[in-house]
mmCIF file of C-alpha atoms and ligand atoms in Angstrom:
data_model
loop_
_atom_site.group_PDB
_atom_site.id
_atom_site.type_symbol
_atom_site.label_atom_id
_atom_site.label_comp_id
_atom_site.label_asym_id
_atom_site.label_seq_id
_atom_site.Cartn_x
_atom_site.Cartn_y
_atom_site.Cartn_z
ATOM 1 C CA MET T 1 -2.839 8.854 3.923
ATOM 2 C CA LYS T 2 -1.249 5.630 4.945
ATOM 3 C CA TYR T 3 -3.248 2.347 4.160
ATOM 4 C CA GLU T 4 -3.195 -0.750 6.045
ATOM 5 C CA CYS T 5 -3.567 -4.219 4.701
ATOM 6 C CA VAL T 6 -6.403 -5.670 6.779
ATOM 7 C CA ALA T 7 -5.148 -9.013 6.005
ATOM 8 C CA CYS T 8 -1.799 -8.780 7.724
ATOM 9 C CA GLY T 9 -1.556 -5.278 9.184
ATOM 10 C CA TYR T 10 1.193 -3.998 6.604
ATOM 11 C CA ILE T 11 1.286 -0.314 6.515
ATOM 12 C CA TYR T 12 1.567 1.601 2.784
ATOM 13 C CA ASP T 13 3.621 5.056 3.820
ATOM 14 C CA PRO T 14 3.074 7.156 0.781
ATOM 15 C CA GLU T 15 6.289 8.593 2.009
ATOM 16 C CA LEU T 16 8.254 5.666 1.628
ATOM 17 C CA GLY T 17 6.580 3.798 -1.274
ATOM 18 C CA ASP T 18 7.279 0.150 -1.729
ATOM 19 C CA PRO T 19 10.754 0.340 -3.726
ATOM 20 C CA ASP T 20 10.775 -3.499 -4.205
ATOM 21 C CA GLY T 21 7.452 -3.547 -5.584
ATOM 22 C CA GLY T 22 8.259 -1.178 -8.073
ATOM 23 C CA VAL T 23 6.343 1.745 -6.052
ATOM 24 C CA GLU T 24 8.325 4.913 -6.006
ATOM 25 C CA PRO T 25 8.655 6.860 -2.596
ATOM 26 C CA GLY T 26 5.895 9.867 -2.772
ATOM 27 C CA THR T 27 3.320 7.867 -4.578
ATOM 28 C CA THR T 28 -0.130 8.117 -3.198
ATOM 29 C CA PHE T 29 -2.005 4.857 -2.673
ATOM 30 C CA ALA T 30 -4.395 5.606 -5.318
ATOM 31 C CA ASP T 31 -1.571 6.071 -7.912
ATOM 32 C CA ILE T 32 -0.205 2.743 -7.155
ATOM 33 C CA PRO T 33 -1.005 0.288 -10.335
ATOM 34 C CA GLU T 34 -3.809 -2.037 -9.662
ATOM 35 C CA ASP T 35 -1.856 -5.032 -10.032
ATOM 36 C CA TRP T 36 0.647 -4.007 -7.147
ATOM 37 C CA VAL T 37 0.293 -6.415 -4.159
ATOM 38 C CA CYS T 38 0.847 -6.385 -0.440
ATOM 39 C CA PRO T 39 4.871 -6.615 -0.047
ATOM 40 C CA LEU T 40 4.189 -9.331 3.264
ATOM 41 C CA CYS T 41 1.209 -11.655 2.218
ATOM 42 C CA GLY T 42 0.384 -10.772 -1.288
ATOM 43 C CA VAL T 43 -3.061 -9.835 -1.171
ATOM 44 C CA GLY T 44 -4.446 -6.814 -3.867
ATOM 45 C CA LYS T 45 -5.033 -3.214 -3.237
ATOM 46 C CA ASP T 46 -8.986 -3.769 -2.471
ATOM 47 C CA MET T 47 -7.700 -5.493 1.049
ATOM 48 C CA PHE T 48 -6.277 -2.244 1.936
ATOM 49 C CA GLU T 49 -7.965 0.404 4.073
ATOM 50 C CA PRO T 50 -7.284 3.960 5.281
ATOM 51 C CA VAL T 51 -5.171 4.523 8.526
ATOM 52 C CA LYS T 52 -7.328 7.300 10.496
HETATM 53 ZN ZN1 ZN M 1 -0.708 -7.890 4.131
#
């Protein structure tokens, strides 16, 4: 499932991960480390919501 940053609209796609942020492709949002932040605006995971 994809997650969207409610602050800036960035979409986290588990198929792509966030290699620049140390998250490998194939990582589900739930498995991302709690200290990960949005690569665009820097907010934490609690600012993300599932994309339907
Ligand atoms: Zn963001």
